[in-house]
PDB file of C-alpha atoms (C1' of nucleotides) in Angstrom:
ATOM      1  CA  MET A   1     -30.676  42.021  21.838  1.00  0.00           C
ATOM      2  CA  SER A   2     -31.082  42.436  25.577  1.00  0.00           C
ATOM      3  CA  LYS A   3     -33.024  45.553  26.452  1.00  0.00           C
ATOM      4  CA  ASN A   4     -31.743  45.612  29.979  1.00  0.00           C
ATOM      5  CA  THR A   5     -27.974  45.456  30.469  1.00  0.00           C
ATOM      6  CA  VAL A   6     -28.467  43.363  33.556  1.00  0.00           C
ATOM      7  CA  ASN A   7     -29.745  39.983  32.465  1.00  0.00           C
ATOM      8  CA  PRO A   8     -29.221  36.905  34.662  1.00  0.00           C
ATOM      9  CA  LYS A   9     -25.967  35.951  32.937  1.00  0.00           C
ATOM     10  CA  ASN A  10     -24.510  39.391  33.513  1.00  0.00           C
ATOM     11  CA  VAL A  11     -25.604  39.354  37.119  1.00  0.00           C
ATOM     12  CA  SER A  12     -23.826  36.131  37.888  1.00  0.00           C
ATOM     13  CA  ASP A  13     -20.755  37.139  35.868  1.00  0.00           C
ATOM     14  CA  LEU A  14     -20.548  40.392  37.765  1.00  0.00           C
ATOM     15  CA  ALA A  15     -20.948  38.688  41.127  1.00  0.00           C
ATOM     16  CA  SER A  16     -18.286  36.202  40.078  1.00  0.00           C
ATOM     17  CA  LEU A  17     -15.896  38.988  39.096  1.00  0.00           C
ATOM     18  CA  PHE A  18     -16.190  40.686  42.477  1.00  0.00           C
ATOM     19  CA  ASP A  19     -16.064  37.329  44.190  1.00  0.00           C
ATOM     20  CA  ALA A  20     -12.553  36.859  42.824  1.00  0.00           C
ATOM     21  CA  LEU A  21     -11.504  39.819  44.978  1.00  0.00           C
ATOM     22  CA  SER A  22     -13.602  38.962  48.004  1.00  0.00           C
ATOM     23  CA  ASP A  23     -11.085  36.915  49.964  1.00  0.00           C
ATOM     24  CA  PRO A  24      -7.951  38.042  51.889  1.00  0.00           C
ATOM     25  CA  THR A  25      -5.735  35.362  50.373  1.00  0.00           C
ATOM     26  CA  ARG A  26      -6.720  36.342  46.845  1.00  0.00           C
ATOM     27  CA  ILE A  27      -6.265  40.026  47.701  1.00  0.00           C
ATOM     28  CA  LEU A  28      -2.714  39.271  48.813  1.00  0.00           C
ATOM     29  CA  ILE A  29      -2.030  37.216  45.695  1.00  0.00           C
ATOM     30  CA  ILE A  30      -3.218  39.950  43.375  1.00  0.00           C
ATOM     31  CA  HIS A  31      -1.359  42.570  45.365  1.00  0.00           C
ATOM     32  CA  ALA A  32       1.829  40.553  45.051  1.00  0.00           C
ATOM     33  CA  LEU A  33       1.320  40.372  41.287  1.00  0.00           C
ATOM     34  CA  LEU A  34       0.839  44.104  40.796  1.00  0.00           C
ATOM     35  CA  GLU A  35       4.550  44.697  40.278  1.00  0.00           C
ATOM     36  CA  GLY A  36       4.841  41.810  37.835  1.00  0.00           C
ATOM     37  CA  GLU A  37       5.341  38.103  37.538  1.00  0.00           C
ATOM     38  CA  VAL A  38       5.917  36.082  40.736  1.00  0.00           C
ATOM     39  CA  GLY A  39       6.791  32.433  41.303  1.00  0.00           C
ATOM     40  CA  VAL A  40       4.384  30.105  43.077  1.00  0.00           C
ATOM     41  CA  GLY A  41       7.081  29.309  45.643  1.00  0.00           C
ATOM     42  CA  GLU A  42       7.455  32.978  46.489  1.00  0.00           C
ATOM     43  CA  LEU A  43       3.708  33.265  46.925  1.00  0.00           C
ATOM     44  CA  VAL A  44       3.686  30.259  49.232  1.00  0.00           C
ATOM     45  CA  GLU A  45       6.421  31.801  51.377  1.00  0.00           C
ATOM     46  CA  HIS A  46       4.847  35.228  51.367  1.00  0.00           C
ATOM     47  CA  LEU A  47       1.367  33.990  52.257  1.00  0.00           C
ATOM     48  CA  GLY A  48       2.430  31.464  54.868  1.00  0.00           C
ATOM     49  CA  LEU A  49       0.023  28.848  53.546  1.00  0.00           C
ATOM     50  CA  THR A  50       0.618  25.389  52.160  1.00  0.00           C
ATOM     51  CA  LYS A  51       1.525  24.959  48.497  1.00  0.00           C
ATOM     52  CA  SER A  52      -1.780  23.196  48.134  1.00  0.00           C
ATOM     53  CA  ALA A  53      -3.848  26.092  49.443  1.00  0.00           C
ATOM     54  CA  VAL A  54      -2.065  28.524  47.144  1.00  0.00           C
ATOM     55  CA  SER A  55      -2.400  26.208  44.174  1.00  0.00           C
ATOM     56  CA  HIS A  56      -6.139  25.864  44.767  1.00  0.00           C
ATOM     57  CA  GLN A  57      -6.582  29.639  44.867  1.00  0.00           C
ATOM     58  CA  LEU A  58      -4.457  30.076  41.760  1.00  0.00           C
ATOM     59  CA  ARG A  59      -6.574  27.587  39.917  1.00  0.00           C
ATOM     60  CA  GLY A  60      -9.718  29.544  40.785  1.00  0.00           C
ATOM     61  CA  LEU A  61      -8.167  32.780  39.602  1.00  0.00           C
ATOM     62  CA  ARG A  62      -6.900  31.137  36.437  1.00  0.00           C
ATOM     63  CA  ASP A  63     -10.318  29.643  35.698  1.00  0.00           C
ATOM     64  CA  LYS A  64     -11.703  33.173  35.803  1.00  0.00           C
ATOM     65  CA  ARG A  65      -8.878  34.369  33.541  1.00  0.00           C
ATOM     66  CA  ILE A  66      -7.678  36.835  36.111  1.00  0.00           C
ATOM     67  CA  ILE A  67      -4.199  35.374  36.225  1.00  0.00           C
ATOM     68  CA  ARG A  68      -2.074  33.408  33.817  1.00  0.00           C
ATOM     69  CA  THR A  69       0.567  30.820  34.668  1.00  0.00           C
ATOM     70  CA  ARG A  70       3.709  29.907  32.827  1.00  0.00           C
ATOM     71  CA  LYS A  71       5.794  26.855  33.533  1.00  0.00           C
ATOM     72  CA  GLN A  72       9.540  26.966  33.329  1.00  0.00           C
ATOM     73  CA  GLY A  73      11.363  23.848  34.380  1.00  0.00           C
ATOM     74  CA  ARG A  74       9.751  22.769  37.598  1.00  0.00           C
ATOM     75  CA  ASN A  75       8.751  26.278  38.563  1.00  0.00           C
ATOM     76  CA  VAL A  76       5.516  28.024  37.762  1.00  0.00           C
ATOM     77  CA  PHE A  77       5.326  31.772  37.365  1.00  0.00           C
ATOM     78  CA  VAL A  78       2.139  33.706  37.821  1.00  0.00           C
ATOM     79  CA  SER A  79       1.081  37.015  36.348  1.00  0.00           C
ATOM     80  CA  ILE A  80      -2.010  39.145  35.952  1.00  0.00           C
ATOM     81  CA  ASP A  81      -4.042  38.323  32.851  1.00  0.00           C
ATOM     82  CA  ASP A  82      -6.835  40.844  33.361  1.00  0.00           C
ATOM     83  CA  GLU A  83      -5.842  44.467  33.725  1.00  0.00           C
ATOM     84  CA  HIS A  84      -9.428  45.515  34.396  1.00  0.00           C
ATOM     85  CA  VAL A  85      -9.217  43.596  37.629  1.00  0.00           C
ATOM     86  CA  VAL A  86      -6.111  45.562  38.546  1.00  0.00           C
ATOM     87  CA  ASP A  87      -8.123  48.731  38.008  1.00  0.00           C
ATOM     88  CA  LEU A  88     -10.911  47.475  40.280  1.00  0.00           C
ATOM     89  CA  PHE A  89      -8.341  46.445  42.865  1.00  0.00           C
ATOM     90  CA  GLN A  90      -6.675  49.864  42.861  1.00  0.00           C
ATOM     91  CA  ARG A  91      -9.970  51.713  43.091  1.00  0.00           C
ATOM     92  CA  GLY A  92     -11.124  49.512  45.929  1.00  0.00           C
ATOM     93  CA  LEU A  93      -7.858  50.105  47.733  1.00  0.00           C
ATOM     94  CA  ASP A  94      -8.052  53.867  47.137  1.00  0.00           C
ATOM     95  CA  HIS A  95     -11.538  53.783  48.557  1.00  0.00           C
ATOM     96  CA  ILE A  96     -10.656  52.066  51.812  1.00  0.00           C
ATOM     97  CA  LEU A  97      -7.441  54.074  52.273  1.00  0.00           C
ATOM     98  CA  HIS A  98      -8.595  57.623  51.510  1.00  0.00           C
ATOM     99  CA  GLY A  99     -12.166  57.283  51.021  1.00  0.00           C
TER     100      GLY A  99
ATOM    101  CA  MET B   1       2.802  54.883  60.008  1.00  0.00           C
ATOM    102  CA  SER B   2       2.423  51.799  57.888  1.00  0.00           C
ATOM    103  CA  LYS B   3       5.140  51.526  55.274  1.00  0.00           C
ATOM    104  CA  ASN B   4       3.165  49.118  53.161  1.00  0.00           C
ATOM    105  CA  THR B   5      -0.336  50.184  52.158  1.00  0.00           C
ATOM    106  CA  VAL B   6      -1.504  46.620  52.480  1.00  0.00           C
ATOM    107  CA  ASN B   7      -1.491  45.749  56.149  1.00  0.00           C
ATOM    108  CA  PRO B   8      -3.792  42.998  57.481  1.00  0.00           C
ATOM    109  CA  LYS B   9      -6.594  45.428  58.328  1.00  0.00           C
ATOM    110  CA  ASN B  10      -6.587  46.859  54.833  1.00  0.00           C
ATOM    111  CA  VAL B  11      -6.552  43.409  53.318  1.00  0.00           C
ATOM    112  CA  SER B  12      -9.635  42.298  55.188  1.00  0.00           C
ATOM    113  CA  ASP B  13     -11.402  45.623  54.604  1.00  0.00           C
ATOM    114  CA  LEU B  14     -10.721  45.369  50.909  1.00  0.00           C
ATOM    115  CA  ALA B  15     -11.916  41.768  50.749  1.00  0.00           C
ATOM    116  CA  SER B  16     -15.023  42.809  52.675  1.00  0.00           C
ATOM    117  CA  LEU B  17     -15.716  45.664  50.267  1.00  0.00           C
ATOM    118  CA  PHE B  18     -15.605  43.385  47.235  1.00  0.00           C
ATOM    119  CA  ASP B  19     -17.533  40.747  49.133  1.00  0.00           C
ATOM    120  CA  ALA B  20     -20.471  43.146  49.329  1.00  0.00           C
ATOM    121  CA  LEU B  21     -20.689  42.890  45.536  1.00  0.00           C
ATOM    122  CA  SER B  22     -19.931  39.188  45.265  1.00  0.00           C
ATOM    123  CA  ASP B  23     -23.477  37.822  45.334  1.00  0.00           C
ATOM    124  CA  PRO B  24     -26.210  37.944  42.646  1.00  0.00           C
ATOM    125  CA  THR B  25     -28.903  39.099  45.046  1.00  0.00           C
ATOM    126  CA  ARG B  26     -26.780  41.992  46.245  1.00  0.00           C
ATOM    127  CA  ILE B  27     -25.840  42.855  42.662  1.00  0.00           C
ATOM    128  CA  LEU B  28     -29.541  43.098  41.804  1.00  0.00           C
ATOM    129  CA  ILE B  29     -30.252  45.189  44.877  1.00  0.00           C
ATOM    130  CA  ILE B  30     -27.501  47.668  44.095  1.00  0.00           C
ATOM    131  CA  HIS B  31     -28.504  47.750  40.450  1.00  0.00           C
ATOM    132  CA  ALA B  32     -32.076  48.559  41.443  1.00  0.00           C
ATOM    133  CA  LEU B  33     -30.806  51.406  43.590  1.00  0.00           C
ATOM    134  CA  LEU B  34     -28.694  53.026  40.889  1.00  0.00           C
ATOM    135  CA  GLU B  35     -31.581  55.190  39.682  1.00  0.00           C
ATOM    136  CA  GLY B  36     -32.451  56.272  43.220  1.00  0.00           C
ATOM    137  CA  GLU B  37     -34.395  55.307  46.287  1.00  0.00           C
ATOM    138  CA  VAL B  38     -36.500  52.128  46.186  1.00  0.00           C
ATOM    139  CA  GLY B  39     -38.949  50.631  48.685  1.00  0.00           C
ATOM    140  CA  VAL B  40     -38.236  47.282  50.339  1.00  0.00           C
ATOM    141  CA  GLY B  41     -41.543  45.952  49.001  1.00  0.00           C
ATOM    142  CA  GLU B  42     -40.527  46.773  45.459  1.00  0.00           C
ATOM    143  CA  LEU B  43     -37.216  44.996  45.985  1.00  0.00           C
ATOM    144  CA  VAL B  44     -39.010  41.932  47.317  1.00  0.00           C
ATOM    145  CA  GLU B  45     -41.252  41.846  44.259  1.00  0.00           C
ATOM    146  CA  HIS B  46     -38.414  42.489  41.858  1.00  0.00           C
ATOM    147  CA  LEU B  47     -36.105  39.875  43.364  1.00  0.00           C
ATOM    148  CA  GLY B  48     -38.711  37.157  43.847  1.00  0.00           C
ATOM    149  CA  LEU B  49     -37.379  36.314  47.289  1.00  0.00           C
ATOM    150  CA  THR B  50     -39.045  36.412  50.660  1.00  0.00           C
ATOM    151  CA  LYS B  51     -39.184  39.661  52.605  1.00  0.00           C
ATOM    152  CA  SER B  52     -36.963  37.981  55.119  1.00  0.00           C
ATOM    153  CA  ALA B  53     -34.220  37.135  52.647  1.00  0.00           C
ATOM    154  CA  VAL B  54     -34.216  40.678  51.313  1.00  0.00           C
ATOM    155  CA  SER B  55     -34.222  42.151  54.786  1.00  0.00           C
ATOM    156  CA  HIS B  56     -31.224  40.032  55.779  1.00  0.00           C
ATOM    157  CA  GLN B  57     -29.257  41.180  52.742  1.00  0.00           C
ATOM    158  CA  LEU B  58     -30.198  44.792  53.354  1.00  0.00           C
ATOM    159  CA  ARG B  59     -28.974  44.552  56.894  1.00  0.00           C
ATOM    160  CA  GLY B  60     -25.608  43.274  55.686  1.00  0.00           C
ATOM    161  CA  LEU B  61     -25.293  46.091  53.183  1.00  0.00           C
ATOM    162  CA  ARG B  62     -26.352  48.640  55.777  1.00  0.00           C
ATOM    163  CA  ASP B  63     -23.818  47.313  58.286  1.00  0.00           C
ATOM    164  CA  LYS B  64     -21.128  47.969  55.701  1.00  0.00           C
ATOM    165  CA  ARG B  65     -22.567  51.461  55.109  1.00  0.00           C
ATOM    166  CA  ILE B  66     -23.185  50.717  51.451  1.00  0.00           C
ATOM    167  CA  ILE B  67     -26.878  51.499  51.678  1.00  0.00           C
ATOM    168  CA  ARG B  68     -29.002  53.620  53.959  1.00  0.00           C
ATOM    169  CA  THR B  69     -32.610  53.015  54.969  1.00  0.00           C
ATOM    170  CA  ARG B  70     -35.318  55.486  55.841  1.00  0.00           C
ATOM    171  CA  LYS B  71     -38.606  54.577  57.438  1.00  0.00           C
ATOM    172  CA  GLN B  72     -41.794  56.346  56.456  1.00  0.00           C
ATOM    173  CA  GLY B  73     -44.935  55.018  58.047  1.00  0.00           C
ATOM    174  CA  ARG B  74     -44.749  51.287  57.723  1.00  0.00           C
ATOM    175  CA  ASN B  75     -42.638  51.395  54.609  1.00  0.00           C
ATOM    176  CA  VAL B  76     -38.865  51.393  54.436  1.00  0.00           C
ATOM    177  CA  PHE B  77     -36.989  53.066  51.589  1.00  0.00           C
ATOM    178  CA  VAL B  78     -33.503  52.107  50.614  1.00  0.00           C
ATOM    179  CA  SER B  79     -30.833  54.155  48.900  1.00  0.00           C
ATOM    180  CA  ILE B  80     -27.128  54.029  48.149  1.00  0.00           C
ATOM    181  CA  ASP B  81     -24.940  55.474  50.895  1.00  0.00           C
ATOM    182  CA  ASP B  82     -21.560  54.848  49.300  1.00  0.00           C
ATOM    183  CA  GLU B  83     -20.969  56.323  45.875  1.00  0.00           C
ATOM    184  CA  HIS B  84     -17.556  54.675  45.610  1.00  0.00           C
ATOM    185  CA  VAL B  85     -19.334  51.345  45.510  1.00  0.00           C
ATOM    186  CA  VAL B  86     -21.454  52.617  42.633  1.00  0.00           C
ATOM    187  CA  ASP B  87     -18.243  53.434  40.810  1.00  0.00           C
ATOM    188  CA  LEU B  88     -16.880  49.921  41.401  1.00  0.00           C
ATOM    189  CA  PHE B  89     -20.189  48.446  40.303  1.00  0.00           C
ATOM    190  CA  GLN B  90     -20.248  50.442  37.068  1.00  0.00           C
ATOM    191  CA  ARG B  91     -16.665  49.592  36.233  1.00  0.00           C
ATOM    192  CA  GLY B  92     -17.245  45.936  36.930  1.00  0.00           C
ATOM    193  CA  LEU B  93     -20.307  46.007  34.704  1.00  0.00           C
ATOM    194  CA  ASP B  94     -18.455  47.844  31.943  1.00  0.00           C
ATOM    195  CA  HIS B  95     -15.783  45.207  32.144  1.00  0.00           C
ATOM    196  CA  ILE B  96     -18.072  42.223  31.703  1.00  0.00           C
ATOM    197  CA  LEU B  97     -20.158  43.942  29.027  1.00  0.00           C
ATOM    198  CA  HIS B  98     -17.520  45.447  26.756  1.00  0.00           C
ATOM    199  CA  GLY B  99     -14.246  44.124  27.498  1.00  0.00           C
TER     200      GLY B  99
ATOM    201  C1'  DC C   1      17.489   5.111  37.264  1.00  0.00           C
ATOM    202  C1'  DA C   2      16.721   6.915  42.065  1.00  0.00           C
ATOM    203  C1'  DA C   3      16.111  10.819  44.900  1.00  0.00           C
ATOM    204  C1'  DA C   4      14.876  15.408  45.421  1.00  0.00           C
ATOM    205  C1'  DT C   5      12.096  19.376  44.257  1.00  0.00           C
ATOM    206  C1'  DA C   6       7.966  22.082  42.591  1.00  0.00           C
ATOM    207  C1'  DG C   7       3.524  22.079  42.015  1.00  0.00           C
ATOM    208  C1'  DT C   8      -1.338  19.857  41.298  1.00  0.00           C
ATOM    209  C1'  DT C   9      -5.313  17.185  42.515  1.00  0.00           C
ATOM    210  C1'  DG C  10      -9.161  15.185  45.072  1.00  0.00           C
ATOM    211  C1'  DA C  11     -11.122  13.997  49.419  1.00  0.00           C
ATOM    212  C1'  DG C  12     -12.571  15.536  53.719  1.00  0.00           C
ATOM    213  C1'  DC C  13     -13.768  18.902  57.078  1.00  0.00           C
ATOM    214  C1'  DA C  14     -14.889  23.025  59.758  1.00  0.00           C
ATOM    215  C1'  DA C  15     -16.591  27.440  59.111  1.00  0.00           C
ATOM    216  C1'  DC C  16     -19.438  30.392  56.678  1.00  0.00           C
ATOM    217  C1'  DT C  17     -23.511  31.971  53.750  1.00  0.00           C
ATOM    218  C1'  DA C  18     -27.965  32.635  51.624  1.00  0.00           C
ATOM    219  C1'  DT C  19     -32.280  31.354  52.146  1.00  0.00           C
ATOM    220  C1'  DT C  20     -36.722  29.998  54.453  1.00  0.00           C
ATOM    221  C1'  DC C  21     -39.881  29.662  58.240  1.00  0.00           C
ATOM    222  C1'  DA C  22     -42.179  31.217  62.225  1.00  0.00           C
ATOM    223  C1'  DA C  23     -42.605  34.550  65.531  1.00  0.00           C
ATOM    224  C1'  DC C  24     -42.091  39.084  66.474  1.00  0.00           C
ATOM    225  C1'  DT C  25     -42.475  44.683  66.348  1.00  0.00           C
ATOM    226  C1'  DA C  26     -44.316  48.813  64.419  1.00  0.00           C
ATOM    227  C1'  DT C  27     -47.626  51.327  61.926  1.00  0.00           C
ATOM    228  C1'  DT C  28     -51.979  52.233  59.785  1.00  0.00           C
ATOM    229  C1'  DT C  29     -56.835  51.591  59.116  1.00  0.00           C
ATOM    230  C1'  DA C  30     -61.619  49.915  60.060  1.00  0.00           C
TER     231       DA C  30
ATOM    232  C1'  DT D   1     -59.127  48.226  69.910  1.00  0.00           C
ATOM    233  C1'  DA D   2     -58.826  44.603  66.487  1.00  0.00           C
ATOM    234  C1'  DA D   3     -57.216  43.411  62.026  1.00  0.00           C
ATOM    235  C1'  DA D   4     -54.260  44.174  58.355  1.00  0.00           C
ATOM    236  C1'  DT D   5     -49.866  45.489  56.447  1.00  0.00           C
ATOM    237  C1'  DA D   6     -44.702  46.178  56.178  1.00  0.00           C
ATOM    238  C1'  DG D   7     -40.669  44.810  57.691  1.00  0.00           C
ATOM    239  C1'  DT D   8     -37.247  42.579  61.170  1.00  0.00           C
ATOM    240  C1'  DT D   9     -35.239  38.927  63.814  1.00  0.00           C
ATOM    241  C1'  DG D  10     -33.337  34.409  65.196  1.00  0.00           C
ATOM    242  C1'  DA D  11     -33.160  29.565  64.446  1.00  0.00           C
ATOM    243  C1'  DA D  12     -32.669  25.950  61.274  1.00  0.00           C
ATOM    244  C1'  DT D  13     -30.763  24.200  57.044  1.00  0.00           C
ATOM    245  C1'  DA D  14     -28.770  23.230  52.503  1.00  0.00           C
ATOM    246  C1'  DG D  15     -25.103  24.507  49.986  1.00  0.00           C
ATOM    247  C1'  DT D  16     -20.566  26.686  49.427  1.00  0.00           C
ATOM    248  C1'  DT D  17     -15.781  27.813  50.556  1.00  0.00           C
ATOM    249  C1'  DG D  18     -10.953  27.776  52.065  1.00  0.00           C
ATOM    250  C1'  DC D  19      -7.904  25.007  54.029  1.00  0.00           C
ATOM    251  C1'  DT D  20      -5.111  20.697  55.070  1.00  0.00           C
ATOM    252  C1'  DC D  21      -3.581  16.135  54.151  1.00  0.00           C
ATOM    253  C1'  DA D  22      -2.012  12.492  51.351  1.00  0.00           C
ATOM    254  C1'  DA D  23      -1.165  10.926  47.000  1.00  0.00           C
ATOM    255  C1'  DC D  24      -0.022  12.128  42.644  1.00  0.00           C
ATOM    256  C1'  DT D  25       2.646  14.171  38.137  1.00  0.00           C
ATOM    257  C1'  DA D  26       6.506  16.522  36.139  1.00  0.00           C
ATOM    258  C1'  DT D  27      11.092  18.060  36.123  1.00  0.00           C
ATOM    259  C1'  DT D  28      15.816  18.232  37.461  1.00  0.00           C
ATOM    260  C1'  DT D  29      19.984  16.387  39.522  1.00  0.00           C
ATOM    261  C1'  DG D  30      23.208  12.774  41.415  1.00  0.00           C
TER     262       DG D  30
END
DNA sequence: CAAATAGTTGAGCAACTATTCAACTATTTA
DNA sequence: TAAATAGTTGAATAGTTGCTCAACTATTTG
């Protein structure tokens, strides 16, 4: 029973959650996924980075269970796995736009 | 008039906003400020870091207008300047705690 | 099976970050 | 005014991060 809601584990988890949204490339990836599933190839084209760079970022987001990937043939499709993160994203965006 | 709400400036602003919350030390600072104004000395004691480390972090948060500082004699008191960030913080915390 | 295509992985690197240390400023107190 | 106290600043540093490159795996197509 933790008396205080903010024990060391929670602190690092919380930092890690926000860290997932703390980089422009990841912001663009999540933004692209807001409307639904997107292929890795599309992301690569849209972001203008190498496949490798995108793949590395996707792995980080998948490790944090923020996205999910599905393989179909030789293509991989990416979608949001954590709707709470979408909520944070939208609120953050609201804040910087009309805030 | 930007057609898309996510132009490059918005992307980097949004990443920067979440970046403010992406580090354990800053999480602890903001958490400590949730109940109201706190002195820098108290923060130093509470965080177990040097005055310098805390001061550097406070400067970063102040530059982003997330906190405000007030000097009284030789003490400096810190408080939240951006309530939207409190909202993001609370939602993030809710998320990692229950769900 | 060979070639082409889609994506992943690990190494390496340049840029960035969080912290400490030492020196500094500002304020109070003896 | 000298000493003590509270905090800031800039340089140095250890560790992290985001990217590219080259090599790899997996799948499809000729």
